[in-house]
mmCIF file of C-alpha atoms in Angstrom:
data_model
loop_
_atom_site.group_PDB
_atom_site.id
_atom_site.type_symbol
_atom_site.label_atom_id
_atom_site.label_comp_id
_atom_site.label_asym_id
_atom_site.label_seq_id
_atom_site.Cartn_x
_atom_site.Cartn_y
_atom_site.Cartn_z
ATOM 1 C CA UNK A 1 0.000 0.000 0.000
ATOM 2 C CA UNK A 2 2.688 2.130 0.547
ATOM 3 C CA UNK A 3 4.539 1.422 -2.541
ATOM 4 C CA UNK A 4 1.416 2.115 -4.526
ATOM 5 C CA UNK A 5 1.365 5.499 -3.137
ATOM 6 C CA UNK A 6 4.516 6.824 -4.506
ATOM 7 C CA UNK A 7 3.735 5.338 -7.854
ATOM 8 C CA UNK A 8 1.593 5.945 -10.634
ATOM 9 C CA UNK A 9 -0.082 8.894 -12.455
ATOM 10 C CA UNK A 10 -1.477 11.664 -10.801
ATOM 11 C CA UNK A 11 -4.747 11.448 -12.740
ATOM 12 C CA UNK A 12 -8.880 12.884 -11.667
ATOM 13 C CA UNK A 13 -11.353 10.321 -10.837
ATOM 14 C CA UNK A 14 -14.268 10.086 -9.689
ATOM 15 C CA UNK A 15 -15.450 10.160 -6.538
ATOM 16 C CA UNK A 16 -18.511 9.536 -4.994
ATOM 17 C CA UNK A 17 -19.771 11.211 -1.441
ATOM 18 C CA UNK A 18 -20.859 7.696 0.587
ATOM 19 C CA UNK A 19 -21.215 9.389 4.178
ATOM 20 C CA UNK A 20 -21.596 12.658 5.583
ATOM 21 C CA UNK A 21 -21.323 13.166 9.271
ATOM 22 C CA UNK A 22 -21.410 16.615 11.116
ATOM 23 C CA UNK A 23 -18.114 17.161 13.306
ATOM 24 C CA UNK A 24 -18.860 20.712 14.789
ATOM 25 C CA UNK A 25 -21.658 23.619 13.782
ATOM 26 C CA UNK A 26 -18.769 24.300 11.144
ATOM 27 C CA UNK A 27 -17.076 21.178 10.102
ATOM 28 C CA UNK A 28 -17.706 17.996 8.496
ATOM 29 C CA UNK A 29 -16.496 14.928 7.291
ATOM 30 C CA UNK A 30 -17.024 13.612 3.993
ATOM 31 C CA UNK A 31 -16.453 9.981 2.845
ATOM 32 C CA UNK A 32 -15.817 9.014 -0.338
ATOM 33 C CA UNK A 33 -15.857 6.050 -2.612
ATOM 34 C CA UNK A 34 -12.870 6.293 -4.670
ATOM 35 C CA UNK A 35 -13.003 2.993 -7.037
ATOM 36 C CA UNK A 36 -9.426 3.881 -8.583
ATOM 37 C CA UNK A 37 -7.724 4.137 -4.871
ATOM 38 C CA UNK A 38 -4.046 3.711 -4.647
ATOM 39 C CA UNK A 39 -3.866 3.447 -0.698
ATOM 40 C CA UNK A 40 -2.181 6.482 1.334
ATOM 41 C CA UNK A 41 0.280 7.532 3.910
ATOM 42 C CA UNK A 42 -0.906 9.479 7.006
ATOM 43 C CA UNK A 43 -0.618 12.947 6.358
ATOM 44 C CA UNK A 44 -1.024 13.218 2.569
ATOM 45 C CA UNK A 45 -3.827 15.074 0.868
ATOM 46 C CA UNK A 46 -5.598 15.043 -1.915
ATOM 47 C CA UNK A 47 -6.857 17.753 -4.448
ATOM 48 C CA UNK A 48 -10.501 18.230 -5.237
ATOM 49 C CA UNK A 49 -11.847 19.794 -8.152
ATOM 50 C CA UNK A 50 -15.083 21.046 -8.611
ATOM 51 C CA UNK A 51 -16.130 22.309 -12.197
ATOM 52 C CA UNK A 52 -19.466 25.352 -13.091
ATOM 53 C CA UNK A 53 -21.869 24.477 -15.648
ATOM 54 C CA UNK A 54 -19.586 26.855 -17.964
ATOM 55 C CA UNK A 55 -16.844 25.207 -17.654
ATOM 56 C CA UNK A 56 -15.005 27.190 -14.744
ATOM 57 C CA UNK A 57 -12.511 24.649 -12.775
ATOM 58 C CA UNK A 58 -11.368 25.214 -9.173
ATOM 59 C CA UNK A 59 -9.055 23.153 -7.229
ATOM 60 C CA UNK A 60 -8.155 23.087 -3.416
ATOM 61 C CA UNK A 61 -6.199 20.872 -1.492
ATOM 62 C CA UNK A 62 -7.699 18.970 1.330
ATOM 63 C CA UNK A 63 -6.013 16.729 4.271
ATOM 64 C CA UNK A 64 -6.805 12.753 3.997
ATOM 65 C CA UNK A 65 -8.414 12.235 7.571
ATOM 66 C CA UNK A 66 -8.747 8.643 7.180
ATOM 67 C CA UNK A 67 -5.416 5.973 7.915
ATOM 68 C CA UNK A 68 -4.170 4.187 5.548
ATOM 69 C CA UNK A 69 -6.227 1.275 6.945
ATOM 70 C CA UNK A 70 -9.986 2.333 6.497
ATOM 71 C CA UNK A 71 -12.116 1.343 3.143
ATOM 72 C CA UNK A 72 -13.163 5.128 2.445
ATOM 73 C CA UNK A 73 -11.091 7.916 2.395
ATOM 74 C CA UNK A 74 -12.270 10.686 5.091
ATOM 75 C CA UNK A 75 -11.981 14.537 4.179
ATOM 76 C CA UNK A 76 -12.736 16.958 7.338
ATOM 77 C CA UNK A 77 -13.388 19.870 5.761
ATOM 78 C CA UNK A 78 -14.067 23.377 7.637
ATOM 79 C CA UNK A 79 -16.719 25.483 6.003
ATOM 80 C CA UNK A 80 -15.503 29.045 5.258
ATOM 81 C CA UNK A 81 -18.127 31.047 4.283
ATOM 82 C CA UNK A 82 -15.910 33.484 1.831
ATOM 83 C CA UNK A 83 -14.634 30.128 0.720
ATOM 84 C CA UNK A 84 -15.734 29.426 -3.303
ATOM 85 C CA UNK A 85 -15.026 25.429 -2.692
ATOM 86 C CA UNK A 86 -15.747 24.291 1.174
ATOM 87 C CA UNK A 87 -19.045 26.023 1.064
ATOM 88 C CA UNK A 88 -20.119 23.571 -1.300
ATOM 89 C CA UNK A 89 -18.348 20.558 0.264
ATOM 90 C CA UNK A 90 -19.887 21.251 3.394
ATOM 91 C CA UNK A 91 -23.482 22.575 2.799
ATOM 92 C CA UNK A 92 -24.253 20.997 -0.902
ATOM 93 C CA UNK A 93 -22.685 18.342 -1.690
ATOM 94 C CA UNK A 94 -25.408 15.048 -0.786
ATOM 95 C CA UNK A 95 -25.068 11.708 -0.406
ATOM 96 C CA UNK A 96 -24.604 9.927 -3.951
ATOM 97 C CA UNK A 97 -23.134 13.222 -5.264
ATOM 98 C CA UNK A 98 -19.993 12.869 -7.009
ATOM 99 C CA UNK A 99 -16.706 15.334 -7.067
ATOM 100 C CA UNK A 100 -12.985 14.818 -9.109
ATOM 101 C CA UNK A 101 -10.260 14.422 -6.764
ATOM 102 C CA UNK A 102 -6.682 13.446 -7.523
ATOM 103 C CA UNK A 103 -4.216 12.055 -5.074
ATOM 104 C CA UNK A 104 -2.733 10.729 -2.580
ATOM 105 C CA UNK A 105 -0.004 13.689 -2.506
ATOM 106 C CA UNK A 106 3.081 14.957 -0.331
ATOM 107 C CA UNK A 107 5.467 12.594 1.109
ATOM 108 C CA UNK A 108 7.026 15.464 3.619
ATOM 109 C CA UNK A 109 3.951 15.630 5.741
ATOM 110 C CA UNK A 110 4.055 11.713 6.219
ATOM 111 C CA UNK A 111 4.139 10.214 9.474
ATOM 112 C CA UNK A 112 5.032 5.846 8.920
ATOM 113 C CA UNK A 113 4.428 3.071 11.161
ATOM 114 C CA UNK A 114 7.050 2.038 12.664
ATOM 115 C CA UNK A 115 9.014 5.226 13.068
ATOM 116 C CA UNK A 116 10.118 5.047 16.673
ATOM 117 C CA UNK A 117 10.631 8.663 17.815
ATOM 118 C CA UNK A 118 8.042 10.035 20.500
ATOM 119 C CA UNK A 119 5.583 12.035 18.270
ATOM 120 C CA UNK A 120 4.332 15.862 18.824
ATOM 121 C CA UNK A 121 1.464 16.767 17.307
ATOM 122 C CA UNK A 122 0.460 20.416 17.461
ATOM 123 C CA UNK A 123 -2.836 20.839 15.394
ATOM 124 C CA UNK A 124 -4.707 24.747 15.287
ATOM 125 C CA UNK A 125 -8.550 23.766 14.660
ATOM 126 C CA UNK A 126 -8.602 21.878 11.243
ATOM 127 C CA UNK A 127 -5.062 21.392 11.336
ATOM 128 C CA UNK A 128 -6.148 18.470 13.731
ATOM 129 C CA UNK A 129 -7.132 16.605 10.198
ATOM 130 C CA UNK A 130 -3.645 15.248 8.821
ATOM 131 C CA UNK A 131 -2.973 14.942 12.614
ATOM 132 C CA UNK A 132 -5.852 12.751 13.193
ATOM 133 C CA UNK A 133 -5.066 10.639 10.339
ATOM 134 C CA UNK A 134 -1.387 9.691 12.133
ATOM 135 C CA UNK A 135 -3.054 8.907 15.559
ATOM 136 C CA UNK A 136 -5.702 6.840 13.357
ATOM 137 C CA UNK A 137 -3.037 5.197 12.105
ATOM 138 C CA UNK A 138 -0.659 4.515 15.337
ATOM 139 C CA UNK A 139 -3.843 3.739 16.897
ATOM 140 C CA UNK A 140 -3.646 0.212 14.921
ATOM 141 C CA UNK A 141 -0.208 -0.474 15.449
ATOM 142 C CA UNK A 142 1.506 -2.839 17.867
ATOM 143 C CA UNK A 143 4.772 -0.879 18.459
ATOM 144 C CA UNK A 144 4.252 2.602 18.687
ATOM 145 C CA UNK A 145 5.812 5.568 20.030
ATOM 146 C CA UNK A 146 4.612 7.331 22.678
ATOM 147 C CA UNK A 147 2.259 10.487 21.421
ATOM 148 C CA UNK A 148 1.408 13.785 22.564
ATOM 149 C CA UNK A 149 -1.296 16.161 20.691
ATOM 150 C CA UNK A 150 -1.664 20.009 21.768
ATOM 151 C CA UNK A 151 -5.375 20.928 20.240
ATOM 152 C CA UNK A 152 -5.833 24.739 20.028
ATOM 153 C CA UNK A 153 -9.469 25.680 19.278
ATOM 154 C CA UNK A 154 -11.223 28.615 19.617
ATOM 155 C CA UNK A 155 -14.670 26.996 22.281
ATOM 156 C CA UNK A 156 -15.574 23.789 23.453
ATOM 157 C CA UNK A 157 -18.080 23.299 20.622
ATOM 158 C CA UNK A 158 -14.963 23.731 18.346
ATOM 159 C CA UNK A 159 -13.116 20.864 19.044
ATOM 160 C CA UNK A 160 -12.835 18.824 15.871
ATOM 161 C CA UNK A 161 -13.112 14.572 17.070
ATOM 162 C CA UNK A 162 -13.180 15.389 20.554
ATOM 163 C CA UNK A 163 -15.353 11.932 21.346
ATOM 164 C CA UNK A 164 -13.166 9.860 19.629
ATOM 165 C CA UNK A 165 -10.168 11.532 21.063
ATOM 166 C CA UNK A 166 -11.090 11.021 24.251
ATOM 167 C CA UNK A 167 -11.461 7.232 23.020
ATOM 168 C CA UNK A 168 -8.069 6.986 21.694
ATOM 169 C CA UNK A 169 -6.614 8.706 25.045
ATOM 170 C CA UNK A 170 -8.453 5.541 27.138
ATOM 171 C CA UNK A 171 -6.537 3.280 25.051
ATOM 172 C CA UNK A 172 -4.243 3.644 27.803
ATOM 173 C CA UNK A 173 -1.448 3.259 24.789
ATOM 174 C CA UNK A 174 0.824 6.148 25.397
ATOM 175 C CA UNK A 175 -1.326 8.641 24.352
ATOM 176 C CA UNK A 176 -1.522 12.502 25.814
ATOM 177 C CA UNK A 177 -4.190 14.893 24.870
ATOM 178 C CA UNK A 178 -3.496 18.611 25.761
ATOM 179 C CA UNK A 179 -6.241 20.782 24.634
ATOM 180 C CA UNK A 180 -6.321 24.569 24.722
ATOM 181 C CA UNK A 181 -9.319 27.354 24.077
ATOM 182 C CA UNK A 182 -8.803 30.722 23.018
ATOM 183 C CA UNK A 183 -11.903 32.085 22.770
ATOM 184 C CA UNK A 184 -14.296 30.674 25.586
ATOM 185 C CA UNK A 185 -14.200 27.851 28.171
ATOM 186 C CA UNK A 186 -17.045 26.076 29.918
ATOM 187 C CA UNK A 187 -17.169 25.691 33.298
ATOM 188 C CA UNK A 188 -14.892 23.121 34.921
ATOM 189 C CA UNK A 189 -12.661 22.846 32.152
ATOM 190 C CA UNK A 190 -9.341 21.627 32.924
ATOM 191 C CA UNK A 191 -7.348 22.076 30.005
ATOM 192 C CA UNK A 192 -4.975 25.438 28.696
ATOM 193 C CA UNK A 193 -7.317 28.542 27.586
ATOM 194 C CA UNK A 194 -4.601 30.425 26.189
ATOM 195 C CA UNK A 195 -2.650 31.364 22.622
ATOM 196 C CA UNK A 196 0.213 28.722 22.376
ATOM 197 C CA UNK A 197 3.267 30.272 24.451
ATOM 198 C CA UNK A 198 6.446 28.993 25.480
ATOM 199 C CA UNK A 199 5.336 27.815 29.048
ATOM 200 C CA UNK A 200 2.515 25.562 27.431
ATOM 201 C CA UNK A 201 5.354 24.272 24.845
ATOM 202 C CA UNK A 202 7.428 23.252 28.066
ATOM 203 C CA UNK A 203 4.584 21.634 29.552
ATOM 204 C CA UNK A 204 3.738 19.650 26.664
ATOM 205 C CA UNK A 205 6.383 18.953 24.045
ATOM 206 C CA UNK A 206 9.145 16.325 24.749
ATOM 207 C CA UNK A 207 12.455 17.366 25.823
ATOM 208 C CA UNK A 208 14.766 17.934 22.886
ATOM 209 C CA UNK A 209 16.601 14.708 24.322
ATOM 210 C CA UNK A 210 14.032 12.635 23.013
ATOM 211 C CA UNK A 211 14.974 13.488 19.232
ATOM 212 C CA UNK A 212 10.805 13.977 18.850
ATOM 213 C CA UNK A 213 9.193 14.314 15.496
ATOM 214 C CA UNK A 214 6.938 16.675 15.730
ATOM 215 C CA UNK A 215 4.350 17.288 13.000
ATOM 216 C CA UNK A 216 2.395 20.964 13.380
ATOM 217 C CA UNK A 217 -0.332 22.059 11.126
ATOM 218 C CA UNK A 218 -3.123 24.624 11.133
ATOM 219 C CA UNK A 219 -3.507 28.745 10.234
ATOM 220 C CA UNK A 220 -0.034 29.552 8.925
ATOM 221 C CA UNK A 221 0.171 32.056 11.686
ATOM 222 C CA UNK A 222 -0.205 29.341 14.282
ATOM 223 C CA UNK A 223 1.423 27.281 12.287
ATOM 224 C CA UNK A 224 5.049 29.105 12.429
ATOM 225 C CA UNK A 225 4.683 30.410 16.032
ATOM 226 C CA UNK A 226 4.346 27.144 17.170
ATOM 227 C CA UNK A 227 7.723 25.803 15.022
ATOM 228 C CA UNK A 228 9.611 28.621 16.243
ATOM 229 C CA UNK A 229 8.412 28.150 19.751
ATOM 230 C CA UNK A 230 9.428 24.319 19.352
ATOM 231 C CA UNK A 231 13.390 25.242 18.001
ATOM 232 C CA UNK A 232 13.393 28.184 20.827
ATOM 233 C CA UNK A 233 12.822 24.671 22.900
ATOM 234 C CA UNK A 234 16.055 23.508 21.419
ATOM 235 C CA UNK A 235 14.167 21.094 18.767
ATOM 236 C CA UNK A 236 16.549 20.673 15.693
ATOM 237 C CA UNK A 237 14.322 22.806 12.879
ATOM 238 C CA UNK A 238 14.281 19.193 10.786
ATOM 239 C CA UNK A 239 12.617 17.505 13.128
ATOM 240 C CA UNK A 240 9.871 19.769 12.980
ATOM 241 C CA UNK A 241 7.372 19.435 9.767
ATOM 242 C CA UNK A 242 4.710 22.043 9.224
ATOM 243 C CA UNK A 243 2.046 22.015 7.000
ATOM 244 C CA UNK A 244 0.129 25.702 6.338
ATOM 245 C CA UNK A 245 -3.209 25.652 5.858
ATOM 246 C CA UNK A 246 -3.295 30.032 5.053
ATOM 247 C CA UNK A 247 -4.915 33.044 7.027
ATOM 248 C CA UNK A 248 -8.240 31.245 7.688
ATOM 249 C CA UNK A 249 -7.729 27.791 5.788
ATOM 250 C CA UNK A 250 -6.792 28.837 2.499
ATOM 251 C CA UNK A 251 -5.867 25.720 0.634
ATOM 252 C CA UNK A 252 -8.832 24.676 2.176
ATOM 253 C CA UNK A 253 -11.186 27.162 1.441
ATOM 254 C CA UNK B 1 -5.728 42.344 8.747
ATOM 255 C CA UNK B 2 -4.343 39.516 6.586
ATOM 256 C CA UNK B 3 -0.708 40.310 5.900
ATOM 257 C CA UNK B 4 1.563 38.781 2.959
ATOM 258 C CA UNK B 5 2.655 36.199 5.552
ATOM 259 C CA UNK B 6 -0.314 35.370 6.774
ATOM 260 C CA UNK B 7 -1.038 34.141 2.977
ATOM 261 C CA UNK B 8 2.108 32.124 2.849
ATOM 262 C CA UNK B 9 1.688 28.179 2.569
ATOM 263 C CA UNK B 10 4.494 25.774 1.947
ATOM 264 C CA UNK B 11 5.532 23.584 -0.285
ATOM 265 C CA UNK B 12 2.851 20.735 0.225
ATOM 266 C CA UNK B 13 0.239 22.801 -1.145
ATOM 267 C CA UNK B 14 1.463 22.428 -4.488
ATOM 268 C CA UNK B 15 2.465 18.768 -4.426
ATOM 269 C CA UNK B 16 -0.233 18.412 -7.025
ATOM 270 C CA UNK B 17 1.352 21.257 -9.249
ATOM 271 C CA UNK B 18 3.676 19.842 -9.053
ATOM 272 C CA UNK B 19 3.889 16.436 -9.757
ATOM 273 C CA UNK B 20 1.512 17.269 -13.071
ATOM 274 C CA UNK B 21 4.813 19.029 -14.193
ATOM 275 C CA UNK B 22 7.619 16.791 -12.854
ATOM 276 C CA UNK B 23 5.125 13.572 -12.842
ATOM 277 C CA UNK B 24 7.109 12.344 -9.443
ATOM 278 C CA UNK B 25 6.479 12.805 -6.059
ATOM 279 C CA UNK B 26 7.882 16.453 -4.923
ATOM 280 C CA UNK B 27 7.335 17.316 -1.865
ATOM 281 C CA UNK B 28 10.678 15.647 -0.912
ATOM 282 C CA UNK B 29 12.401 17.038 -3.421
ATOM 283 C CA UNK B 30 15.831 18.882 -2.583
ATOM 284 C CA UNK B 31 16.429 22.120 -3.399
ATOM 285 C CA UNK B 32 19.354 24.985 -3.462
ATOM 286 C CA UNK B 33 18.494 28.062 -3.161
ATOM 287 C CA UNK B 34 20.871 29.896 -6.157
ATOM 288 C CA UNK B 35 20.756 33.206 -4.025
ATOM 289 C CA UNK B 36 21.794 32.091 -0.968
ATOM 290 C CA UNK B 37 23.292 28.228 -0.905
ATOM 291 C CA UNK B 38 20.324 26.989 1.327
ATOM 292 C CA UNK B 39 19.362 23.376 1.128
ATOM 293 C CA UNK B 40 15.562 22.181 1.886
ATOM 294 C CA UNK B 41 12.536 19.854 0.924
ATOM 295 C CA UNK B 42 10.315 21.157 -1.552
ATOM 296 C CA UNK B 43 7.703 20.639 1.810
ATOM 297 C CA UNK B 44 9.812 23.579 3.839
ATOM 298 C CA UNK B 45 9.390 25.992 0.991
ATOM 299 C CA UNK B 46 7.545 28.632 1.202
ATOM 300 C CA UNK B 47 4.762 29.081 -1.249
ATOM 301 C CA UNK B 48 2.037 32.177 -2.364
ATOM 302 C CA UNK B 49 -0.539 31.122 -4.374
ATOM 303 C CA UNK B 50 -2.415 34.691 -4.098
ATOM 304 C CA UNK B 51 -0.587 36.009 -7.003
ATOM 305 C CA UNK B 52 -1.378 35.772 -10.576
ATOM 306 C CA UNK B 53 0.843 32.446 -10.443
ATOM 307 C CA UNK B 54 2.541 30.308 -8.113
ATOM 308 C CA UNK B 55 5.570 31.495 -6.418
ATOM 309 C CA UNK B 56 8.014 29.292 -4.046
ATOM 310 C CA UNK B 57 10.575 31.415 -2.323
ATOM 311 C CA UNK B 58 13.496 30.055 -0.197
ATOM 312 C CA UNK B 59 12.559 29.859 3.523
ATOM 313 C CA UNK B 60 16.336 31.053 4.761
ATOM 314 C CA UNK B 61 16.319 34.424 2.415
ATOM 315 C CA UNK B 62 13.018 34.608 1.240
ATOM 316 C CA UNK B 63 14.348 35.039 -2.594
ATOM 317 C CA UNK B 64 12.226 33.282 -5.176
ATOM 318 C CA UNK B 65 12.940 30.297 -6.745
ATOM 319 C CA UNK B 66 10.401 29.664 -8.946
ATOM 320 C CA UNK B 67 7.559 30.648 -10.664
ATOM 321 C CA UNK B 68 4.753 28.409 -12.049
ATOM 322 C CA UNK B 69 2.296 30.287 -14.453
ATOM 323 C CA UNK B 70 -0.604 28.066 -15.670
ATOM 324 C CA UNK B 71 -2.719 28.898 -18.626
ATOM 325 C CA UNK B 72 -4.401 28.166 -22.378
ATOM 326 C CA UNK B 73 -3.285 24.394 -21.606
ATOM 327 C CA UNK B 74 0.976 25.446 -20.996
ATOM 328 C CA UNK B 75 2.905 25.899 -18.248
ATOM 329 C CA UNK B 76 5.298 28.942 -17.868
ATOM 330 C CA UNK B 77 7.932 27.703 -15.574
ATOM 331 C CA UNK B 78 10.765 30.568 -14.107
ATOM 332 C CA UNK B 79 13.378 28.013 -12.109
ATOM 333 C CA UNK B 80 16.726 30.663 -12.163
ATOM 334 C CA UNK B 81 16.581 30.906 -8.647
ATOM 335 C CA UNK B 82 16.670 27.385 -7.998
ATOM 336 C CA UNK B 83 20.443 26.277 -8.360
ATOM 337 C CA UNK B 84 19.867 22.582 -8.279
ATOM 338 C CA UNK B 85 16.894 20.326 -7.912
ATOM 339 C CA UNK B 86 17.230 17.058 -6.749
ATOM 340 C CA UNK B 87 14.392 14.312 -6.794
ATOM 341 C CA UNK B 88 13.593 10.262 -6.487
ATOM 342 C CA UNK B 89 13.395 8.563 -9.751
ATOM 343 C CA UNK B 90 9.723 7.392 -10.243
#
């Protein structure tokens, strides 16, 4: 499976919506039936292409949530209401509807079983997706490395998976979930309610001893003050990979 | 206020783009950065796709490396920034 994704022609397809399942009042997931599948990596992405009744093509690039393992590959897509492609993912798009999408792509953002170093994962709100697909993925494994996630997102209601992280965390399989709010907190919540800063890096990310790989995706504003909080931490800038996802989602929108 | 760096993306976003052009896998390409000597995966780049094209710039000095104009069924490709470019055979 992994072989299969580094080969072949990058050609459209196909691809028909099989499931739709509401993840927060603005995200959702979309599952599709891809027939002409090559398998993926955790972390890659795809590119979807929607096309007007006169002929006008747009593309944008959207994280595979799914691992490698699962029969239907998973988009979580955030809906951005300026956005000329997510609106219609998210809001249009039915059940039996079909869009072109081309992929798997990127073998930077990849995280592989059986790479041993303790794992950092620093996700800002749909930056979680590529993120998710990696813990999806490690979840199966029988050696893995111990994980930690940092989840910035802006209210309780935000939070992208939170069930089924709270799942993985009772695993009990080296697994840590820190989750911070910037914009509002319930009451009784236990977890950061602050911007990323260097104290909650120190908390949370491994000491630099550990050689981690840490994998941090989201807003490219988060996206680099979280990196450059991570080498201020002494982390070697390689074993940091960052994927942007633009001012509000960009790629995405 | 979205600023220019706000926009910025890296070099995954165009891992598509890419490969339509170079038909491999890209993203973990090497590349040297013909301004200042600066060695990094296609994946570190940075990238602006807000312009009229696509423009990568070197994440050490910022200077660009290469342009990607796509139009009328051509590509318009600008790599004299880009000293060398190293990838995986397919």
């Amino acid at each position: 499976m992994a072989g299969a994704a580094l080969l072949g022609r990058l050609t459209w397809q196909a691809a028909e919506l099989a499931e739709l399942m509401r993840e927060t009042p603005r995200v959702s997931s979309l599952f599709f039936n891809v027939p002409e599948w090559p398998g993926h990596l955790a972390g890659q992405h795809i590119d979807v292409r929607l096309t007007a009744e006169d002929g006008y093509q747009t593309e944008r690039s959207y994280s595979i949530a799914s691992p490698p393992e699962a029969r239907l590959v998973e988009l979580t897509v955030e809906r951005l209401d300026d956005g000329e492609v997510s609106p219609y993912l998210v809001g249009e798009l039915k059940v039996g509807d079909k869009v072109e999408l081309r992929g798997p792509i990127g073998l930077h953002f990849v995280w592989r079983m059986g790479d041993q170093q303790p794992m950092l994962l620093i996700a800002g709100g749909s930056g979680i997706v590529p993120l998710m697909a990696m813990l999806r993925h490690r979840a199966l494994g029988m050696h893995k490395p111990p994980a930690r996630l940092l989840f910035s997102s802006r209210t309780y209601a935000d939070i992208i998976y939170r069930e089924e992280l709270d799942r993985l965390v009772a695993m009990n399989d080296g697994l840590t979930v820190f989750h911070t709010l910037t914009r509002e907190k319930p009451d009784g919540w236990k977890g950061f309610t602050r911007r990323l800063d260097a104290a909650m890096v120190k908390e949370v990310a491994w000491p630099k001893e550990e050689t981690p790989a840490a994998f941090v995706c989201g807003p490219t504003p988060f996206v680099e003050a979280a990196a450059d909080l991570l080498v201020a931490a002494g982390y070697d800038p390689l074993w940091v990979k960052t994927e942007r996802f633009g001012p509000t989602g960009t790629v995405g929108g | 206020m979205e600023t220019t760096a706000d926009m910025r993306l890296d070099g995954n976003a165009i891992g598509g783009l890419l490969r339509e052009i170079f038909t491999v896998e890209m993203t973990t390409a090497v590349g040297t950065c013909n301004n200042c000597g600066a060695v990094n995966e296609v994946g570190r780049l940075h990238v602006y796709l807000h312009a009229p094209g696509t423009v990568v710039r070197c994440p050490a000095c910022e200077a660009v490396l290469l342009r990607i104009v796509r139009g009328r069924g051509r590509y318009w490709i600008d790599m004299s920034g880009t000293r060398t470019l190293e990838m995986a055979e397919p």
